[in-house]
Short mmCIF file of C-alpha atoms in Angstrom, two decimals:
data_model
loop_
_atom_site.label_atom_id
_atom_site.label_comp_id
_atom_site.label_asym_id
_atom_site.label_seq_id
_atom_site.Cartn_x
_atom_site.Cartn_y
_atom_site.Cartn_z
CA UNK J 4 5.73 -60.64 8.65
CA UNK J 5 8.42 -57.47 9.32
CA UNK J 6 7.33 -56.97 12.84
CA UNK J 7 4.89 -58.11 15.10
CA UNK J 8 1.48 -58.35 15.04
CA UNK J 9 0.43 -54.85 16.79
CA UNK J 10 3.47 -53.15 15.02
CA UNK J 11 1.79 -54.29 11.43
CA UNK J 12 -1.43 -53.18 12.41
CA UNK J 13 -0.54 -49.84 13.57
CA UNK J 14 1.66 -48.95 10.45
CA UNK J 15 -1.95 -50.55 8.18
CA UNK J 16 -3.98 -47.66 10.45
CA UNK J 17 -1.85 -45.19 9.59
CA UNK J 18 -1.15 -45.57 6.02
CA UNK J 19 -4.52 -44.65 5.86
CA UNK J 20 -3.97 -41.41 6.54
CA UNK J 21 -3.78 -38.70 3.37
CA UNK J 22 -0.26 -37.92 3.20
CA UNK J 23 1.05 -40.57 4.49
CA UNK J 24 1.60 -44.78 2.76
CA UNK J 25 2.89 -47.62 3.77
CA UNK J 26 6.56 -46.55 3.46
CA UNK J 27 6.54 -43.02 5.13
CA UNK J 28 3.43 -45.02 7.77
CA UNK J 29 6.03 -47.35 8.71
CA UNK J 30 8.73 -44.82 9.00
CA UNK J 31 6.11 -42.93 11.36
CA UNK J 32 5.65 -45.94 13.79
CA UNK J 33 9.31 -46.67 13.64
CA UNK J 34 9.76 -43.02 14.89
CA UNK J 35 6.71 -43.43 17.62
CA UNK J 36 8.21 -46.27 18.93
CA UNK J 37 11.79 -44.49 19.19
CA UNK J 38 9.75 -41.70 20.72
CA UNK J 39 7.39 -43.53 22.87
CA UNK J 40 7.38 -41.18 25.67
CA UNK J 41 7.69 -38.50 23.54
CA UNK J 42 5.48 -38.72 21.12
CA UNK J 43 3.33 -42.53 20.84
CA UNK J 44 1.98 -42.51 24.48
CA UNK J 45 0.48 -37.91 24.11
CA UNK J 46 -0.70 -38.98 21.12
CA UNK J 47 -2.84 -42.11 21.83
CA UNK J 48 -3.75 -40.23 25.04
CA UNK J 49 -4.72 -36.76 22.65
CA UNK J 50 -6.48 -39.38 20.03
CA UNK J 51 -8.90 -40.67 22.70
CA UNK J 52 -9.86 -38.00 23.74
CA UNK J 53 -10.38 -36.09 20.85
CA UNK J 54 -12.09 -39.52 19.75
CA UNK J 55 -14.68 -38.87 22.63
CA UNK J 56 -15.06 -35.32 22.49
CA UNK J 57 -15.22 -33.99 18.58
CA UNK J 58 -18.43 -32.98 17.63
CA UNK J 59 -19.58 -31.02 14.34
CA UNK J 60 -21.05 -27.84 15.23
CA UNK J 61 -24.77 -27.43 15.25
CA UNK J 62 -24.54 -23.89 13.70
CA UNK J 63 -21.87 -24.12 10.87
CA UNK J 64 -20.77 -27.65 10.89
CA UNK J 65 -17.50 -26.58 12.18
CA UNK J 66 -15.59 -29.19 13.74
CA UNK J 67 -14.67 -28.68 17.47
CA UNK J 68 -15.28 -29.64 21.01
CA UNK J 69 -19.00 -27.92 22.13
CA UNK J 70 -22.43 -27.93 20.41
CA UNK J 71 -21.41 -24.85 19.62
CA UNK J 72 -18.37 -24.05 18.09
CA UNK J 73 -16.35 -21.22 19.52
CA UNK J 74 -16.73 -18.57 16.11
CA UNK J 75 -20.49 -19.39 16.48
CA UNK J 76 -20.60 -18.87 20.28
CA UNK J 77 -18.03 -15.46 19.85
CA UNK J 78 -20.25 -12.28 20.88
CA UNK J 79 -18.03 -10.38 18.81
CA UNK J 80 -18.27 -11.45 15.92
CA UNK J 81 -20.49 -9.94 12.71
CA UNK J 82 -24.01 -11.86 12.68
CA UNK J 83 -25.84 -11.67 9.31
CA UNK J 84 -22.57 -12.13 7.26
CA UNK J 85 -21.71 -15.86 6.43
CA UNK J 86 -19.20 -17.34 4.98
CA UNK J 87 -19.87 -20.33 3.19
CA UNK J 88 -16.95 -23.06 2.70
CA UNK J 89 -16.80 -26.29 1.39
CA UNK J 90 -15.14 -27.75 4.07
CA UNK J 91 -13.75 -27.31 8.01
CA UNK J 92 -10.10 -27.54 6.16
CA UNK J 93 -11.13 -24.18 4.44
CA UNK J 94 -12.78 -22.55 7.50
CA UNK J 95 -9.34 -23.07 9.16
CA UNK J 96 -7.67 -21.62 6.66
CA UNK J 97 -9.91 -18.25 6.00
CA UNK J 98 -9.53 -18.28 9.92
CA UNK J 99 -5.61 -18.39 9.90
CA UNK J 100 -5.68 -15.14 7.80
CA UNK J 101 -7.45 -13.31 10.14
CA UNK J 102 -9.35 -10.98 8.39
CA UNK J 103 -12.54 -12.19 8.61
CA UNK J 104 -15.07 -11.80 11.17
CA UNK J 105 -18.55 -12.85 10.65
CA UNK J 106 -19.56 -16.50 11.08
CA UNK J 107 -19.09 -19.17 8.88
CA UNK J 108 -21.43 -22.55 7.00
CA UNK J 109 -19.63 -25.17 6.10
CA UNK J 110 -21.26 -27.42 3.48
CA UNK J 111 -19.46 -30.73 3.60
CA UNK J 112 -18.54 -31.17 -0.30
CA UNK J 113 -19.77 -29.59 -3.07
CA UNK J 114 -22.75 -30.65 -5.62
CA UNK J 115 -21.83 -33.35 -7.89
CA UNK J 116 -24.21 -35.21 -10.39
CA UNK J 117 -21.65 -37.70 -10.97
CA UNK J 118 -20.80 -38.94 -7.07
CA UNK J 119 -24.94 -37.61 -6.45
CA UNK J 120 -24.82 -35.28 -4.05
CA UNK J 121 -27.60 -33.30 -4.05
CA UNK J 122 -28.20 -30.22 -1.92
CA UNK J 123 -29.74 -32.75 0.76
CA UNK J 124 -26.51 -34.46 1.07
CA UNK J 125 -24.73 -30.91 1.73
CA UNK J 126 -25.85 -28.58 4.70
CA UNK J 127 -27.28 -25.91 1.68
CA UNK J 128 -30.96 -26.14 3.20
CA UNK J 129 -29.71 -25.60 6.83
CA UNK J 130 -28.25 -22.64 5.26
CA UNK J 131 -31.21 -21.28 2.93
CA UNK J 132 -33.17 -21.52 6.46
CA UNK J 133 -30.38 -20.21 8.37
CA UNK J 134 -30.16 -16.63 6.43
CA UNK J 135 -33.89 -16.60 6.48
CA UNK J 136 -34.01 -17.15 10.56
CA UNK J 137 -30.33 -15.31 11.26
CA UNK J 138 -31.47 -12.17 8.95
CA UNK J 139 -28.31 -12.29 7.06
CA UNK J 140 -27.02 -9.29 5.00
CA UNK J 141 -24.46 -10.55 3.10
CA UNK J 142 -23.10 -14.51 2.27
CA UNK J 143 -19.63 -14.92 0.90
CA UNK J 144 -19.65 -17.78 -1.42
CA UNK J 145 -16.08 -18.94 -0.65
CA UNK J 146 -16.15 -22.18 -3.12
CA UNK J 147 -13.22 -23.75 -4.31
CA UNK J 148 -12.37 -22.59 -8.19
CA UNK J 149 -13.47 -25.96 -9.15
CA UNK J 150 -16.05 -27.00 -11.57
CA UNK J 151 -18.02 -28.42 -8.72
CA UNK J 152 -17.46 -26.20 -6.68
CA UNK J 153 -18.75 -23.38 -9.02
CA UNK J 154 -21.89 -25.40 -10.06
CA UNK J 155 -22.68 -25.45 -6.05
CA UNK J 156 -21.93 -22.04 -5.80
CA UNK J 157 -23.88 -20.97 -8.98
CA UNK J 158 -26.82 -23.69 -7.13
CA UNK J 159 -26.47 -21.18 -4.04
CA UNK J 160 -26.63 -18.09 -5.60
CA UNK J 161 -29.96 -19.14 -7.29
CA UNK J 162 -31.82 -19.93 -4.29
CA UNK J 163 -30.56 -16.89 -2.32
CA UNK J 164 -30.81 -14.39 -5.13
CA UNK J 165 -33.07 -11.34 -4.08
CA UNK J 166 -32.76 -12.55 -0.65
CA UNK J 167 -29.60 -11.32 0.31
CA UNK J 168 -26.27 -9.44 -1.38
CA UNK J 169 -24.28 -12.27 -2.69
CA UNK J 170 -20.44 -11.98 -3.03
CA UNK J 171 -17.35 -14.33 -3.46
CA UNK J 172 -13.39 -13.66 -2.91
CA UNK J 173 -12.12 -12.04 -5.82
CA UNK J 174 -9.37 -13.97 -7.93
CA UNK J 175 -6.27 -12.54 -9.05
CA UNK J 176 -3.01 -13.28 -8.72
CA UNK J 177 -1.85 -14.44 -4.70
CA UNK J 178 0.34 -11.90 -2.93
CA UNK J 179 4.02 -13.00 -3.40
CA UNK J 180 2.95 -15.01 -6.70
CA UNK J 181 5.15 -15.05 -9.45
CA UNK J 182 3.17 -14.52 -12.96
CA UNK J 183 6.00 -17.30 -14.69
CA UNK J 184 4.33 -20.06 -12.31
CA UNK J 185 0.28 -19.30 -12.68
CA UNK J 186 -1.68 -21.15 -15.11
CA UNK J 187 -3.49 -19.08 -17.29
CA UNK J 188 -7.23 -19.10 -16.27
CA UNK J 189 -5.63 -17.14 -13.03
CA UNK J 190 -3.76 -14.33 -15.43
CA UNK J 191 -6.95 -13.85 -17.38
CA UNK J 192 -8.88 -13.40 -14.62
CA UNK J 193 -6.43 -11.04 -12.52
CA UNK J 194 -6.60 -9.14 -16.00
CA UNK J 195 -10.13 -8.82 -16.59
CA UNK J 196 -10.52 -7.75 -12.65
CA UNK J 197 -7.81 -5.09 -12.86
CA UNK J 198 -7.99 -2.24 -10.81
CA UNK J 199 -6.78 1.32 -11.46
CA UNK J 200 -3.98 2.67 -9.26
CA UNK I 21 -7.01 -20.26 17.22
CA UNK I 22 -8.57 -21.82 14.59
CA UNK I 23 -10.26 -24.92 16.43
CA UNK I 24 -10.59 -26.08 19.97
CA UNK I 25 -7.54 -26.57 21.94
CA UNK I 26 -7.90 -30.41 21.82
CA UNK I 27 -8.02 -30.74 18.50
CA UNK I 28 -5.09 -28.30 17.87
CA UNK I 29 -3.14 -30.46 20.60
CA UNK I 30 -3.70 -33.23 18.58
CA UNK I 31 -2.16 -31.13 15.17
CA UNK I 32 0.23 -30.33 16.71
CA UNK I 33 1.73 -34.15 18.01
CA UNK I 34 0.59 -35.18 14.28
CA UNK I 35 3.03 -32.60 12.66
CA UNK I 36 5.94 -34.14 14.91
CA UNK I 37 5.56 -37.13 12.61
CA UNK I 38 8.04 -37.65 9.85
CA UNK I 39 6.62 -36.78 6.60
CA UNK I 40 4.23 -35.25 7.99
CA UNK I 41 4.16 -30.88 8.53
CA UNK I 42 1.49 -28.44 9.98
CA UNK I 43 -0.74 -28.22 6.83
CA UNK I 44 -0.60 -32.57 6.61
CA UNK I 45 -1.15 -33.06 10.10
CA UNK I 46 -4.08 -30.67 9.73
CA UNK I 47 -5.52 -32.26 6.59
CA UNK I 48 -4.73 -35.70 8.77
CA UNK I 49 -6.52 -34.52 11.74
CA UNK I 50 -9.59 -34.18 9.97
CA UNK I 51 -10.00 -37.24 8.46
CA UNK I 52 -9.72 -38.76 11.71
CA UNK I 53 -12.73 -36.70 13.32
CA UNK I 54 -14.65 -37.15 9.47
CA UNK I 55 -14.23 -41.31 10.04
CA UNK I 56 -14.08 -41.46 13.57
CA UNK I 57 -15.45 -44.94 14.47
CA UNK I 58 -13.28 -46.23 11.16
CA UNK I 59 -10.37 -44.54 11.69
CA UNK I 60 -9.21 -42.80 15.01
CA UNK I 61 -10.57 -44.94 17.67
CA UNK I 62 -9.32 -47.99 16.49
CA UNK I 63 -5.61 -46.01 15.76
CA UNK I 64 -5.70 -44.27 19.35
CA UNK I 65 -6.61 -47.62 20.37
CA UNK I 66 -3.69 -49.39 18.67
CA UNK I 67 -1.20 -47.02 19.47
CA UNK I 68 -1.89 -47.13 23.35
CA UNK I 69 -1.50 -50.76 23.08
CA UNK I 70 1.68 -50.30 21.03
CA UNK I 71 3.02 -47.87 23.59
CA UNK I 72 2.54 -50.58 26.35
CA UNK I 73 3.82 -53.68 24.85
CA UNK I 74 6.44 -52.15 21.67
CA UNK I 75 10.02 -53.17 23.05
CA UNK I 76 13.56 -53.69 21.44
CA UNK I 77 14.58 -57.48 21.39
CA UNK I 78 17.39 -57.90 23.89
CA UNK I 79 19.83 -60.07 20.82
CA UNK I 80 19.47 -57.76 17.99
CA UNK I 81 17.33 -54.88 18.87
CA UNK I 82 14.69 -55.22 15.92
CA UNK I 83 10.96 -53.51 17.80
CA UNK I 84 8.51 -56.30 18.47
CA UNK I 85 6.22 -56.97 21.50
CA UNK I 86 8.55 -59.71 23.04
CA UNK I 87 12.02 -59.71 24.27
CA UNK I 88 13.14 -61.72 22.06
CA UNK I 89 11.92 -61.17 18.17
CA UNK I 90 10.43 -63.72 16.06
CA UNK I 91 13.05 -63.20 13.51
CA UNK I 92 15.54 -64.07 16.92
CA UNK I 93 13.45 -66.59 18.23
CA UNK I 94 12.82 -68.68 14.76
CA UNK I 95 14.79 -71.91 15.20
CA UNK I 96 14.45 -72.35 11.04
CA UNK I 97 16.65 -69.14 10.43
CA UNK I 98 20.66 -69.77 10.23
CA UNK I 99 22.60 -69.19 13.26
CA UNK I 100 25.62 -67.78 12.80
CA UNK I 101 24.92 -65.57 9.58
CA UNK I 102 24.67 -62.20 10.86
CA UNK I 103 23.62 -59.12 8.69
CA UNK I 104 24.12 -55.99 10.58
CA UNK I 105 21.79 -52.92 9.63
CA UNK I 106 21.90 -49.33 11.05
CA UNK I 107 18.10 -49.02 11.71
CA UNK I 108 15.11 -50.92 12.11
CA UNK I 109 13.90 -49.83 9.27
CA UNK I 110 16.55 -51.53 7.30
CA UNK I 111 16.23 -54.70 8.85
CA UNK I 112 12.21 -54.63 7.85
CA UNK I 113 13.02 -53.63 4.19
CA UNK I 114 15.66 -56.79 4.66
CA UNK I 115 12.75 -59.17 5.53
CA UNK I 116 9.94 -57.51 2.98
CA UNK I 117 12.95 -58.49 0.20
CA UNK I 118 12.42 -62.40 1.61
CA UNK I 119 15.74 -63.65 0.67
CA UNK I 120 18.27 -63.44 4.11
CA UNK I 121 17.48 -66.86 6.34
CA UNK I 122 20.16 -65.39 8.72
CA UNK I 123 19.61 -63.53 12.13
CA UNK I 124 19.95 -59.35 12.19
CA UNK I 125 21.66 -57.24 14.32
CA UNK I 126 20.60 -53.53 14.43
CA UNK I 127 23.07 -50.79 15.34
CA UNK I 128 20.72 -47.72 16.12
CA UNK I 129 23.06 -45.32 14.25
CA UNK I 130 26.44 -44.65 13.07
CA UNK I 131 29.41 -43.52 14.02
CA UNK I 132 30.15 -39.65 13.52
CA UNK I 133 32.31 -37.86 14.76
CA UNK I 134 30.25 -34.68 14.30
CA UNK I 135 27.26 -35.84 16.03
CA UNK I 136 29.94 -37.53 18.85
CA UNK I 137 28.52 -40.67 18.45
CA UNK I 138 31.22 -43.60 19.04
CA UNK I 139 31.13 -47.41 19.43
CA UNK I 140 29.66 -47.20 22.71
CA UNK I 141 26.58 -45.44 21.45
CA UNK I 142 25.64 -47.91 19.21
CA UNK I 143 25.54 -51.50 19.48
CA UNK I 144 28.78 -52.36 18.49
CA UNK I 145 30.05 -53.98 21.75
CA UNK I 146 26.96 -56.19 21.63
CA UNK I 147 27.96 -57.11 18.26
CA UNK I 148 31.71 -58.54 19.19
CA UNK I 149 30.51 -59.78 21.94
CA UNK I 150 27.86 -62.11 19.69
CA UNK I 151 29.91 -62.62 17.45
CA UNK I 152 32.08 -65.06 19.86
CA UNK I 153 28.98 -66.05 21.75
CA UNK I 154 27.57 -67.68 18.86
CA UNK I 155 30.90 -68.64 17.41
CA UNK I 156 28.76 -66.29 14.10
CA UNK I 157 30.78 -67.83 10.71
CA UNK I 158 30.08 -64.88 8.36
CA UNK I 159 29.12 -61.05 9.30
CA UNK I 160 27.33 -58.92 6.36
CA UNK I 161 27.72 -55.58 6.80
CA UNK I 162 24.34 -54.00 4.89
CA UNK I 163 24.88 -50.39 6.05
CA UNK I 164 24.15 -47.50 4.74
CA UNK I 165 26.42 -46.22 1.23
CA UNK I 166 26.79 -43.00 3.19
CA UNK I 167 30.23 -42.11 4.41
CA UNK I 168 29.19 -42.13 8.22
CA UNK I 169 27.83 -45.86 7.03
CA UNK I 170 31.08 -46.77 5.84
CA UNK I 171 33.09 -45.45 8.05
CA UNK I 172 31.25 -47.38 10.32
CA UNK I 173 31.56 -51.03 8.26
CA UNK I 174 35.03 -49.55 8.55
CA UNK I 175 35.39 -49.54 11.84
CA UNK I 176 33.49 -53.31 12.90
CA UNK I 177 35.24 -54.57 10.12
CA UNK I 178 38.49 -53.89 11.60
CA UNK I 179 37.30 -55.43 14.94
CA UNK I 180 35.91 -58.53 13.63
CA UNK I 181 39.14 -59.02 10.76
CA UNK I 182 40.23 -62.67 11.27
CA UNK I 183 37.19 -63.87 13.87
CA UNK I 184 35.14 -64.33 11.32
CA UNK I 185 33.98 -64.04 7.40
CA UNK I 186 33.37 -60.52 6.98
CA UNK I 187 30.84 -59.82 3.72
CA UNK I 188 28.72 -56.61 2.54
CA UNK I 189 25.95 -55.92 -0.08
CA UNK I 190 27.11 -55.93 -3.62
CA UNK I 191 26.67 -52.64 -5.37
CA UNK I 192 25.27 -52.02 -8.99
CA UNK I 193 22.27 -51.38 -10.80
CA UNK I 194 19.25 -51.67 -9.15
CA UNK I 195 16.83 -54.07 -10.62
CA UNK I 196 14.60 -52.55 -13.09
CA UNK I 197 16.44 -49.27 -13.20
CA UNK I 198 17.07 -47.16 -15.81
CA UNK I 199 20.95 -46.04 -16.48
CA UNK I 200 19.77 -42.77 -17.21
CA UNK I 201 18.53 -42.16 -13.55
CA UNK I 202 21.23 -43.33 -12.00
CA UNK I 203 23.61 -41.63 -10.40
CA UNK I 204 27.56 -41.38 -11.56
CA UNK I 205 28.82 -43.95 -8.60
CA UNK I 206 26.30 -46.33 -8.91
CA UNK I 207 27.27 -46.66 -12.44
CA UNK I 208 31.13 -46.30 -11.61
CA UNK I 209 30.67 -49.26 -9.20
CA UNK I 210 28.23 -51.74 -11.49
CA UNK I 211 31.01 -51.47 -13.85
CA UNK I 212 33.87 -52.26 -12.17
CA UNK I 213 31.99 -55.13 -10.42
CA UNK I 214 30.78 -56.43 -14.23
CA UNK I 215 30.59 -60.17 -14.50
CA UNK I 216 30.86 -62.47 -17.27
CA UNK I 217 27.36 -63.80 -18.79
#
């Protein structure tokens, strides 16, 4: 045993973290302790409570604070055009760009015959229902360029087609990208989508 | 804002950890709300306790729960074999390696100039000081090959010269290494410290 006890158990919880193993965990605790004011006691406090409070949204499965997440709650914001993502990480990031403002569905994974998920394990029916009840005009299928996630996207498309006008994010190169460090399925495709100037 | 503000609190104090930035402490944030009960209770939890009990030993200032360390408090180890590291961290890769039955004695830091960080910063007085206390018969000096590390094994060495048996970390090849990764220095210094087979 390195350390006490508590000390080993802490850095075991927190190698479990993505990003983070046992080397850079116990680096982390070593720096917590050092910090303990600082850093170790906010951030026990800030875990408990977020511990207590975190909720998914009822709406969008959005992860927050309220039965309602705030984007769902927003008055401002488009109704009848969802986004759907595969994940909160995803929301958060179409959210940090700022361009978007309709309301979002988060599905929780994407379809997968070989880990079965089905569309019952995934919020797809809340969503089939919730374009129905909500009225919606458009849904942005915002799936990851996956093979999965393109099967549950594809899966989506199906059930909604005729329903509503279906649309995804275009691919192309990314803004800043360098052509040298793409792989090739991204070239193609910024090729075959290119747009006259 | 692209969650509630507890939850971005809580991002926030995660991206303070080292190794860990916005985008990891985001990705780490979520895991913790996705396996709640599994994961962040039980880590809030443990880190609240850590933040009560976690102290530096008084003798050699290694972080336990006690103020005095097991590693200080084992009557099995060696007195008067002392291996001085600059950081805790150190002394726990030290005791993961299994070998050293001595006692540790942990600087914080090292002297630099730059940083104006002199003997009285670290815990260099402590160290004479033990050194006669214990009437210590041999002082290894495992710091860091950096040149603010030796500078520092420098500067204790010439303190301790003639009190007691002054020793430090042999330097070569590191087991299971390849040459061709190594670095010019390390290579420079296994050779010159060769030994006959």
């Amino acid at each position: 045993m390195s350390s006490t006890r508590d000390i080993e158990t802490l850095i075991e919880l927190m190698a479990r973290l993505p990003g983070l193993g046992p080397r850079s965990a116990r680096r982390a605790v070593l720096q917590l302790v050092r910090k303990r004011d600082l850093l170790l006691t906010p951030l026990a406090r800030q875990m408990q409570k977020v511990a207590e409070t975190a909720r998914e949204c009822t709406i969008c499965g959005n992860v927050g604070t309220t039965e309602i997440c705030h984007i769902c709650a927003d008055q401002r914001r488009a109704t009848g055009l969802i986004c759907v993502v595969e994940d909160v990480a995803d929301l958060w990031a179409m959210e940090r760009a700022g361009v978007f403002k309709g309301r979002y569905h988060v599905l929780g994974g994407t379809l997968s015959a070989l880990d079965q998920v089905g569309p019952e394990q995934l919020r797809i029916p809340d969503l089939i229902a919730r374009v129905a009840e909500e009225g919606a005009t458009e849904v942005i299928l915002a799936l990851k360029a996956t093979i999965d996630g393109q099967i549950t996207a594809h899966y989506i498309a199906d059930q909604l087609e005729g329903r509503v006008r279906l649309t995804s994010l275009a691919q192309g190169v990314p803004v800043g990208g360098e052509l040298d460090y793409l792989d090739d399925g991204t070239i193609s495709a910024a090729l075959n989508a290119r747009k006259e100037i």
